[in-house]
């Protein structure tokens, strides 16, 4: 999990972040708008995840880097959009892989060089606090996808190689898996990321000044 800041000014980071498209803007620009909008309509998140996000107390800037034509983007981005839309303190912006390098260099500094932007590592979710410190990352899928992938891969005669490119499950498979339980697993892991940020920000907050005891005799 990432946790660091860069030497760029807060103003520069804010400008880069807020220049990235919102989810609505991305949906109107992408070739995959119809599939992404269909995914948005079919997602139903568990009440406990909704309750946690709705009451989340901190301002967090979320940035997801995506590969436009990847089935993983079509599966995951709508879940992230649902979560962010539930809380006014969460903001989600979307960057396509081809446009991400410069923005990540500003937001993450030298650590941007450690970010892998190949299909196997996208989508990538990054979380920043109000001071533009990166508090964590998540992606591309919840851990619960492993049994689905293993079963699918076992039925593929030729999966490819890291050199030639590993095959990715098609969109219809991804949608089936996510609607069978991975929507909830994804939401749970993102909530865990937010919970970790909450704990770190709470620990870093200065102690509140002790209030005078009005009941004391003076």
PDB file of C-alpha atoms in Angstrom:
ATOM      1  CA  UNK A   1       0.000   0.000   0.000  1.00  0.00           C
ATOM      2  CA  UNK A   2       1.305   3.434  -0.934  1.00  0.00           C
ATOM      3  CA  UNK A   3       1.677   6.151   1.679  1.00  0.00           C
ATOM      4  CA  UNK A   4       3.800   9.170   0.799  1.00  0.00           C
ATOM      5  CA  UNK A   5       3.822  12.756  -0.399  1.00  0.00           C
ATOM      6  CA  UNK A   6       5.810  14.594  -3.076  1.00  0.00           C
ATOM      7  CA  UNK A   7       7.733  17.844  -3.093  1.00  0.00           C
ATOM      8  CA  UNK A   8       5.272  19.614  -5.383  1.00  0.00           C
ATOM      9  CA  UNK A   9       3.143  22.340  -3.816  1.00  0.00           C
ATOM     10  CA  UNK A  10      -0.350  21.661  -2.586  1.00  0.00           C
ATOM     11  CA  UNK A  11      -1.636  24.116  -5.165  1.00  0.00           C
ATOM     12  CA  UNK A  12       0.023  22.258  -8.020  1.00  0.00           C
ATOM     13  CA  UNK A  13      -1.373  18.940  -6.801  1.00  0.00           C
ATOM     14  CA  UNK A  14      -4.856  20.367  -6.400  1.00  0.00           C
ATOM     15  CA  UNK A  15      -4.760  21.800  -9.921  1.00  0.00           C
ATOM     16  CA  UNK A  16      -3.637  18.489 -11.426  1.00  0.00           C
ATOM     17  CA  UNK A  17      -6.264  16.554  -9.518  1.00  0.00           C
ATOM     18  CA  UNK A  18      -9.168  18.844 -10.310  1.00  0.00           C
ATOM     19  CA  UNK A  19      -8.189  18.960 -13.983  1.00  0.00           C
ATOM     20  CA  UNK A  20      -8.828  15.218 -14.246  1.00  0.00           C
ATOM     21  CA  UNK A  21     -12.316  14.287 -15.458  1.00  0.00           C
ATOM     22  CA  UNK A  22     -15.120  13.598 -13.028  1.00  0.00           C
ATOM     23  CA  UNK A  23     -16.903  10.281 -13.380  1.00  0.00           C
ATOM     24  CA  UNK A  24     -19.734  11.972 -15.279  1.00  0.00           C
ATOM     25  CA  UNK A  25     -17.280  13.644 -17.658  1.00  0.00           C
ATOM     26  CA  UNK A  26     -15.421  10.400 -18.210  1.00  0.00           C
ATOM     27  CA  UNK A  27     -18.644   8.534 -18.947  1.00  0.00           C
ATOM     28  CA  UNK A  28     -19.543  11.017 -21.657  1.00  0.00           C
ATOM     29  CA  UNK A  29     -16.105  10.850 -23.277  1.00  0.00           C
ATOM     30  CA  UNK A  30     -15.291   7.139 -23.223  1.00  0.00           C
ATOM     31  CA  UNK A  31     -16.072   4.602 -25.943  1.00  0.00           C
ATOM     32  CA  UNK A  32     -17.296   2.314 -23.160  1.00  0.00           C
ATOM     33  CA  UNK A  33     -20.020   4.657 -21.905  1.00  0.00           C
ATOM     34  CA  UNK A  34     -22.891   2.249 -22.612  1.00  0.00           C
ATOM     35  CA  UNK A  35     -21.264  -0.666 -20.769  1.00  0.00           C
ATOM     36  CA  UNK A  36     -20.226   1.524 -17.850  1.00  0.00           C
ATOM     37  CA  UNK A  37     -23.714   3.005 -17.523  1.00  0.00           C
ATOM     38  CA  UNK A  38     -25.196  -0.501 -17.625  1.00  0.00           C
ATOM     39  CA  UNK A  39     -22.837  -1.517 -14.820  1.00  0.00           C
ATOM     40  CA  UNK A  40     -23.855   1.497 -12.769  1.00  0.00           C
ATOM     41  CA  UNK A  41     -27.499   0.456 -13.008  1.00  0.00           C
ATOM     42  CA  UNK A  42     -26.872  -3.134 -11.916  1.00  0.00           C
ATOM     43  CA  UNK A  43     -24.842  -2.446  -8.756  1.00  0.00           C
ATOM     44  CA  UNK A  44     -26.491  -2.813  -5.351  1.00  0.00           C
ATOM     45  CA  UNK A  45     -24.153  -2.369  -2.410  1.00  0.00           C
ATOM     46  CA  UNK A  46     -24.675  -3.866   1.042  1.00  0.00           C
ATOM     47  CA  UNK A  47     -26.296  -1.613   3.666  1.00  0.00           C
ATOM     48  CA  UNK A  48     -23.268  -1.725   5.993  1.00  0.00           C
ATOM     49  CA  UNK A  49     -20.949  -0.442   3.236  1.00  0.00           C
ATOM     50  CA  UNK A  50     -23.422   2.309   2.377  1.00  0.00           C
ATOM     51  CA  UNK A  51     -23.764   3.311   6.026  1.00  0.00           C
ATOM     52  CA  UNK A  52     -19.992   3.472   6.523  1.00  0.00           C
ATOM     53  CA  UNK A  53     -19.383   5.645   3.476  1.00  0.00           C
ATOM     54  CA  UNK A  54     -22.342   7.966   4.092  1.00  0.00           C
ATOM     55  CA  UNK A  55     -21.038   8.794   7.581  1.00  0.00           C
ATOM     56  CA  UNK A  56     -17.338   8.960   6.657  1.00  0.00           C
ATOM     57  CA  UNK A  57     -15.977  12.070   8.415  1.00  0.00           C
ATOM     58  CA  UNK A  58     -12.881  13.023   6.385  1.00  0.00           C
ATOM     59  CA  UNK A  59     -12.349  14.778   3.082  1.00  0.00           C
ATOM     60  CA  UNK A  60     -10.557  12.318   0.796  1.00  0.00           C
ATOM     61  CA  UNK A  61      -9.637  12.859  -2.829  1.00  0.00           C
ATOM     62  CA  UNK A  62      -9.803   9.610  -4.787  1.00  0.00           C
ATOM     63  CA  UNK A  63      -8.086   9.205  -8.130  1.00  0.00           C
ATOM     64  CA  UNK A  64      -8.458   6.122 -10.278  1.00  0.00           C
ATOM     65  CA  UNK A  65      -6.203   5.347 -13.224  1.00  0.00           C
ATOM     66  CA  UNK A  66      -7.930   3.197 -15.832  1.00  0.00           C
ATOM     67  CA  UNK A  67      -7.360   1.451 -19.130  1.00  0.00           C
ATOM     68  CA  UNK A  68     -10.362   2.408 -21.248  1.00  0.00           C
ATOM     69  CA  UNK A  69     -10.948  -0.905 -23.021  1.00  0.00           C
ATOM     70  CA  UNK A  70     -10.104  -3.174 -20.106  1.00  0.00           C
ATOM     71  CA  UNK A  71     -12.909  -5.385 -18.745  1.00  0.00           C
ATOM     72  CA  UNK A  72     -11.505  -4.651 -15.286  1.00  0.00           C
ATOM     73  CA  UNK A  73     -12.265  -0.950 -15.723  1.00  0.00           C
ATOM     74  CA  UNK A  74     -15.835  -1.711 -16.746  1.00  0.00           C
ATOM     75  CA  UNK A  75     -16.261  -3.978 -13.717  1.00  0.00           C
ATOM     76  CA  UNK A  76     -14.598  -1.828 -11.059  1.00  0.00           C
ATOM     77  CA  UNK A  77     -15.046   1.855 -11.915  1.00  0.00           C
ATOM     78  CA  UNK A  78     -18.846   1.817 -11.397  1.00  0.00           C
ATOM     79  CA  UNK A  79     -18.401   0.359  -7.903  1.00  0.00           C
ATOM     80  CA  UNK A  80     -15.969   3.150  -7.017  1.00  0.00           C
ATOM     81  CA  UNK A  81     -18.383   5.691  -8.490  1.00  0.00           C
ATOM     82  CA  UNK A  82     -21.244   4.375  -6.347  1.00  0.00           C
ATOM     83  CA  UNK A  83     -19.170   4.634  -3.178  1.00  0.00           C
ATOM     84  CA  UNK A  84     -17.925   8.150  -3.892  1.00  0.00           C
ATOM     85  CA  UNK A  85     -21.398   9.387  -4.797  1.00  0.00           C
ATOM     86  CA  UNK A  86     -22.734   8.406  -1.365  1.00  0.00           C
ATOM     87  CA  UNK A  87     -20.499  10.791   0.593  1.00  0.00           C
ATOM     88  CA  UNK A  88     -20.043  14.523  -0.052  1.00  0.00           C
ATOM     89  CA  UNK A  89     -16.588  14.334   1.546  1.00  0.00           C
ATOM     90  CA  UNK A  90     -15.323  11.872  -1.061  1.00  0.00           C
ATOM     91  CA  UNK A  91     -14.370  13.083  -4.519  1.00  0.00           C
ATOM     92  CA  UNK A  92     -13.507  10.727  -7.371  1.00  0.00           C
ATOM     93  CA  UNK A  93     -11.630  11.688 -10.525  1.00  0.00           C
ATOM     94  CA  UNK A  94     -10.652   9.432 -13.427  1.00  0.00           C
ATOM     95  CA  UNK A  95      -7.433   9.399 -15.443  1.00  0.00           C
ATOM     96  CA  UNK A  96      -6.807   7.277 -18.486  1.00  0.00           C
ATOM     97  CA  UNK A  97      -3.487   5.472 -18.483  1.00  0.00           C
ATOM     98  CA  UNK A  98      -2.163   7.441 -21.467  1.00  0.00           C
ATOM     99  CA  UNK A  99      -2.673  10.746 -19.643  1.00  0.00           C
ATOM    100  CA  UNK A 100      -1.618   9.632 -16.178  1.00  0.00           C
ATOM    101  CA  UNK A 101       2.188   9.861 -16.152  1.00  0.00           C
ATOM    102  CA  UNK A 102       2.507  13.632 -15.793  1.00  0.00           C
ATOM    103  CA  UNK A 103      -0.274  13.899 -13.231  1.00  0.00           C
ATOM    104  CA  UNK A 104       1.142  11.092 -11.103  1.00  0.00           C
ATOM    105  CA  UNK A 105       4.595  12.705 -11.208  1.00  0.00           C
ATOM    106  CA  UNK A 106       3.099  15.858  -9.665  1.00  0.00           C
ATOM    107  CA  UNK A 107       0.947  14.048  -7.132  1.00  0.00           C
ATOM    108  CA  UNK A 108       3.466  11.384  -6.070  1.00  0.00           C
ATOM    109  CA  UNK A 109       6.884  12.824  -6.931  1.00  0.00           C
ATOM    110  CA  UNK A 110       9.675  10.290  -7.390  1.00  0.00           C
ATOM    111  CA  UNK A 111       7.414   7.485  -6.205  1.00  0.00           C
ATOM    112  CA  UNK A 112       5.396   7.819  -9.415  1.00  0.00           C
ATOM    113  CA  UNK A 113       8.122   5.791 -11.100  1.00  0.00           C
ATOM    114  CA  UNK A 114       7.083   2.773  -8.986  1.00  0.00           C
ATOM    115  CA  UNK A 115       3.508   2.816 -10.297  1.00  0.00           C
ATOM    116  CA  UNK A 116       2.821   0.140 -12.901  1.00  0.00           C
ATOM    117  CA  UNK A 117       0.303   1.120 -15.556  1.00  0.00           C
ATOM    118  CA  UNK A 118       0.003  -2.116 -17.515  1.00  0.00           C
ATOM    119  CA  UNK A 119      -3.393  -3.800 -17.849  1.00  0.00           C
ATOM    120  CA  UNK A 120      -2.664  -6.284 -15.069  1.00  0.00           C
ATOM    121  CA  UNK A 121      -2.378  -3.447 -12.508  1.00  0.00           C
ATOM    122  CA  UNK A 122      -5.326  -1.293 -13.571  1.00  0.00           C
ATOM    123  CA  UNK A 123      -7.606   0.132 -12.441  1.00  0.00           C
ATOM    124  CA  UNK A 124      -5.536   1.674  -9.660  1.00  0.00           C
ATOM    125  CA  UNK A 125      -7.179   3.735  -6.929  1.00  0.00           C
ATOM    126  CA  UNK A 126      -5.145   6.343  -5.028  1.00  0.00           C
ATOM    127  CA  UNK A 127      -6.380   8.223  -1.950  1.00  0.00           C
ATOM    128  CA  UNK A 128      -5.192  11.677  -0.876  1.00  0.00           C
ATOM    129  CA  UNK A 129      -6.003  13.746   2.187  1.00  0.00           C
ATOM    130  CA  UNK A 130      -6.595  17.505   2.226  1.00  0.00           C
ATOM    131  CA  UNK A 131      -2.832  18.136   2.446  1.00  0.00           C
ATOM    132  CA  UNK A 132      -2.384  16.002  -0.709  1.00  0.00           C
ATOM    133  CA  UNK A 133      -0.500  13.265   1.052  1.00  0.00           C
ATOM    134  CA  UNK A 134      -1.175   9.886  -0.534  1.00  0.00           C
ATOM    135  CA  UNK A 135      -2.513   7.584   2.164  1.00  0.00           C
ATOM    136  CA  UNK A 136      -2.971   4.414   0.216  1.00  0.00           C
ATOM    137  CA  UNK A 137      -3.778   2.586  -2.956  1.00  0.00           C
ATOM    138  CA  UNK A 138      -6.079  -0.202  -4.023  1.00  0.00           C
ATOM    139  CA  UNK A 139      -6.598  -2.298  -7.129  1.00  0.00           C
ATOM    140  CA  UNK A 140      -7.094  -3.729  -9.551  1.00  0.00           C
ATOM    141  CA  UNK A 141      -9.544  -6.223  -7.999  1.00  0.00           C
ATOM    142  CA  UNK A 142     -10.609  -7.455  -4.566  1.00  0.00           C
ATOM    143  CA  UNK A 143      -8.725 -10.514  -3.313  1.00  0.00           C
ATOM    144  CA  UNK A 144     -11.936 -12.545  -3.597  1.00  0.00           C
ATOM    145  CA  UNK A 145     -11.535 -12.597  -7.379  1.00  0.00           C
ATOM    146  CA  UNK A 146      -8.776 -15.227  -7.157  1.00  0.00           C
ATOM    147  CA  UNK A 147     -11.070 -18.319  -7.211  1.00  0.00           C
ATOM    148  CA  UNK A 148     -12.990 -16.890 -10.177  1.00  0.00           C
ATOM    149  CA  UNK A 149      -9.766 -16.223 -12.078  1.00  0.00           C
ATOM    150  CA  UNK A 150      -8.314 -19.622 -11.262  1.00  0.00           C
ATOM    151  CA  UNK A 151     -11.420 -21.424 -12.535  1.00  0.00           C
ATOM    152  CA  UNK A 152     -11.553 -19.318 -15.693  1.00  0.00           C
ATOM    153  CA  UNK A 153      -7.847 -19.731 -16.418  1.00  0.00           C
ATOM    154  CA  UNK A 154      -8.101 -23.492 -15.985  1.00  0.00           C
ATOM    155  CA  UNK A 155     -10.515 -23.590 -18.885  1.00  0.00           C
ATOM    156  CA  UNK A 156      -8.365 -21.542 -21.251  1.00  0.00           C
ATOM    157  CA  UNK A 157      -6.093 -23.544 -23.580  1.00  0.00           C
ATOM    158  CA  UNK A 158      -3.724 -20.616 -24.130  1.00  0.00           C
ATOM    159  CA  UNK A 159      -3.361 -17.846 -21.590  1.00  0.00           C
ATOM    160  CA  UNK A 160      -0.411 -16.074 -23.200  1.00  0.00           C
ATOM    161  CA  UNK A 161       2.788 -15.052 -21.460  1.00  0.00           C
ATOM    162  CA  UNK A 162       3.998 -11.914 -19.663  1.00  0.00           C
ATOM    163  CA  UNK A 163       5.966 -11.122 -22.837  1.00  0.00           C
ATOM    164  CA  UNK A 164       3.129 -11.605 -25.323  1.00  0.00           C
ATOM    165  CA  UNK A 165       0.407 -10.364 -22.993  1.00  0.00           C
ATOM    166  CA  UNK A 166      -1.752 -12.388 -20.649  1.00  0.00           C
ATOM    167  CA  UNK A 167      -5.357 -12.772 -21.637  1.00  0.00           C
ATOM    168  CA  UNK A 168      -7.968 -11.004 -19.536  1.00  0.00           C
ATOM    169  CA  UNK A 169     -11.427 -12.426 -18.861  1.00  0.00           C
ATOM    170  CA  UNK A 170     -14.054 -10.910 -21.167  1.00  0.00           C
ATOM    171  CA  UNK A 171     -16.489  -8.265 -19.980  1.00  0.00           C
ATOM    172  CA  UNK A 172     -19.450 -10.613 -19.640  1.00  0.00           C
ATOM    173  CA  UNK A 173     -17.417 -12.877 -17.325  1.00  0.00           C
ATOM    174  CA  UNK A 174     -16.308  -9.949 -15.200  1.00  0.00           C
ATOM    175  CA  UNK A 175     -19.850  -8.633 -14.890  1.00  0.00           C
ATOM    176  CA  UNK A 176     -21.116 -12.036 -13.822  1.00  0.00           C
ATOM    177  CA  UNK A 177     -18.382 -12.393 -11.194  1.00  0.00           C
ATOM    178  CA  UNK A 178     -18.909  -8.912  -9.789  1.00  0.00           C
ATOM    179  CA  UNK A 179     -22.675  -9.258  -9.644  1.00  0.00           C
ATOM    180  CA  UNK A 180     -22.214 -12.637  -7.925  1.00  0.00           C
ATOM    181  CA  UNK A 181     -20.366 -11.114  -4.982  1.00  0.00           C
ATOM    182  CA  UNK A 182     -17.339  -9.107  -6.065  1.00  0.00           C
ATOM    183  CA  UNK A 183     -19.250  -5.814  -6.007  1.00  0.00           C
ATOM    184  CA  UNK A 184     -19.543  -6.285  -2.248  1.00  0.00           C
ATOM    185  CA  UNK A 185     -15.953  -7.481  -1.864  1.00  0.00           C
ATOM    186  CA  UNK A 186     -14.703  -4.454  -3.779  1.00  0.00           C
ATOM    187  CA  UNK A 187     -16.751  -2.071  -1.624  1.00  0.00           C
ATOM    188  CA  UNK A 188     -15.547  -3.796   1.549  1.00  0.00           C
ATOM    189  CA  UNK A 189     -11.871  -3.428   0.612  1.00  0.00           C
ATOM    190  CA  UNK A 190     -12.266   0.228  -0.358  1.00  0.00           C
ATOM    191  CA  UNK A 191     -14.044   0.843   2.961  1.00  0.00           C
ATOM    192  CA  UNK A 192     -11.071  -0.811   4.681  1.00  0.00           C
ATOM    193  CA  UNK A 193      -8.753   1.585   2.848  1.00  0.00           C
ATOM    194  CA  UNK A 194     -10.856   4.522   4.059  1.00  0.00           C
ATOM    195  CA  UNK A 195     -10.857   3.111   7.596  1.00  0.00           C
ATOM    196  CA  UNK A 196      -7.063   3.010   7.572  1.00  0.00           C
ATOM    197  CA  UNK A 197      -6.967   6.637   6.467  1.00  0.00           C
ATOM    198  CA  UNK A 198      -9.409   7.541   9.234  1.00  0.00           C
ATOM    199  CA  UNK A 199      -7.182   5.894  11.853  1.00  0.00           C
ATOM    200  CA  UNK A 200      -4.027   7.655  10.606  1.00  0.00           C
ATOM    201  CA  UNK A 201      -5.687  11.057  10.446  1.00  0.00           C
ATOM    202  CA  UNK A 202      -7.172  10.571  13.899  1.00  0.00           C
ATOM    203  CA  UNK A 203      -3.757   9.693  15.327  1.00  0.00           C
ATOM    204  CA  UNK A 204      -2.141  12.702  13.639  1.00  0.00           C
ATOM    205  CA  UNK A 205      -4.774  15.185  14.826  1.00  0.00           C
ATOM    206  CA  UNK A 206      -3.684  17.501  17.651  1.00  0.00           C
ATOM    207  CA  UNK A 207      -5.358  16.725  20.978  1.00  0.00           C
ATOM    208  CA  UNK A 208      -8.393  18.830  21.690  1.00  0.00           C
ATOM    209  CA  UNK A 209      -7.938  21.499  24.312  1.00  0.00           C
ATOM    210  CA  UNK A 210      -9.336  20.405  27.632  1.00  0.00           C
ATOM    211  CA  UNK A 211     -12.673  22.041  28.312  1.00  0.00           C
ATOM    212  CA  UNK A 212     -13.112  23.797  31.655  1.00  0.00           C
ATOM    213  CA  UNK A 213     -15.161  21.878  34.169  1.00  0.00           C
ATOM    214  CA  UNK A 214     -18.200  24.045  34.777  1.00  0.00           C
ATOM    215  CA  UNK A 215     -19.164  21.914  37.745  1.00  0.00           C
ATOM    216  CA  UNK A 216     -15.936  22.595  39.655  1.00  0.00           C
ATOM    217  CA  UNK A 217     -16.188  24.900  42.631  1.00  0.00           C
ATOM    218  CA  UNK A 218     -14.101  27.976  42.273  1.00  0.00           C
TER     219      UNK A 218
END
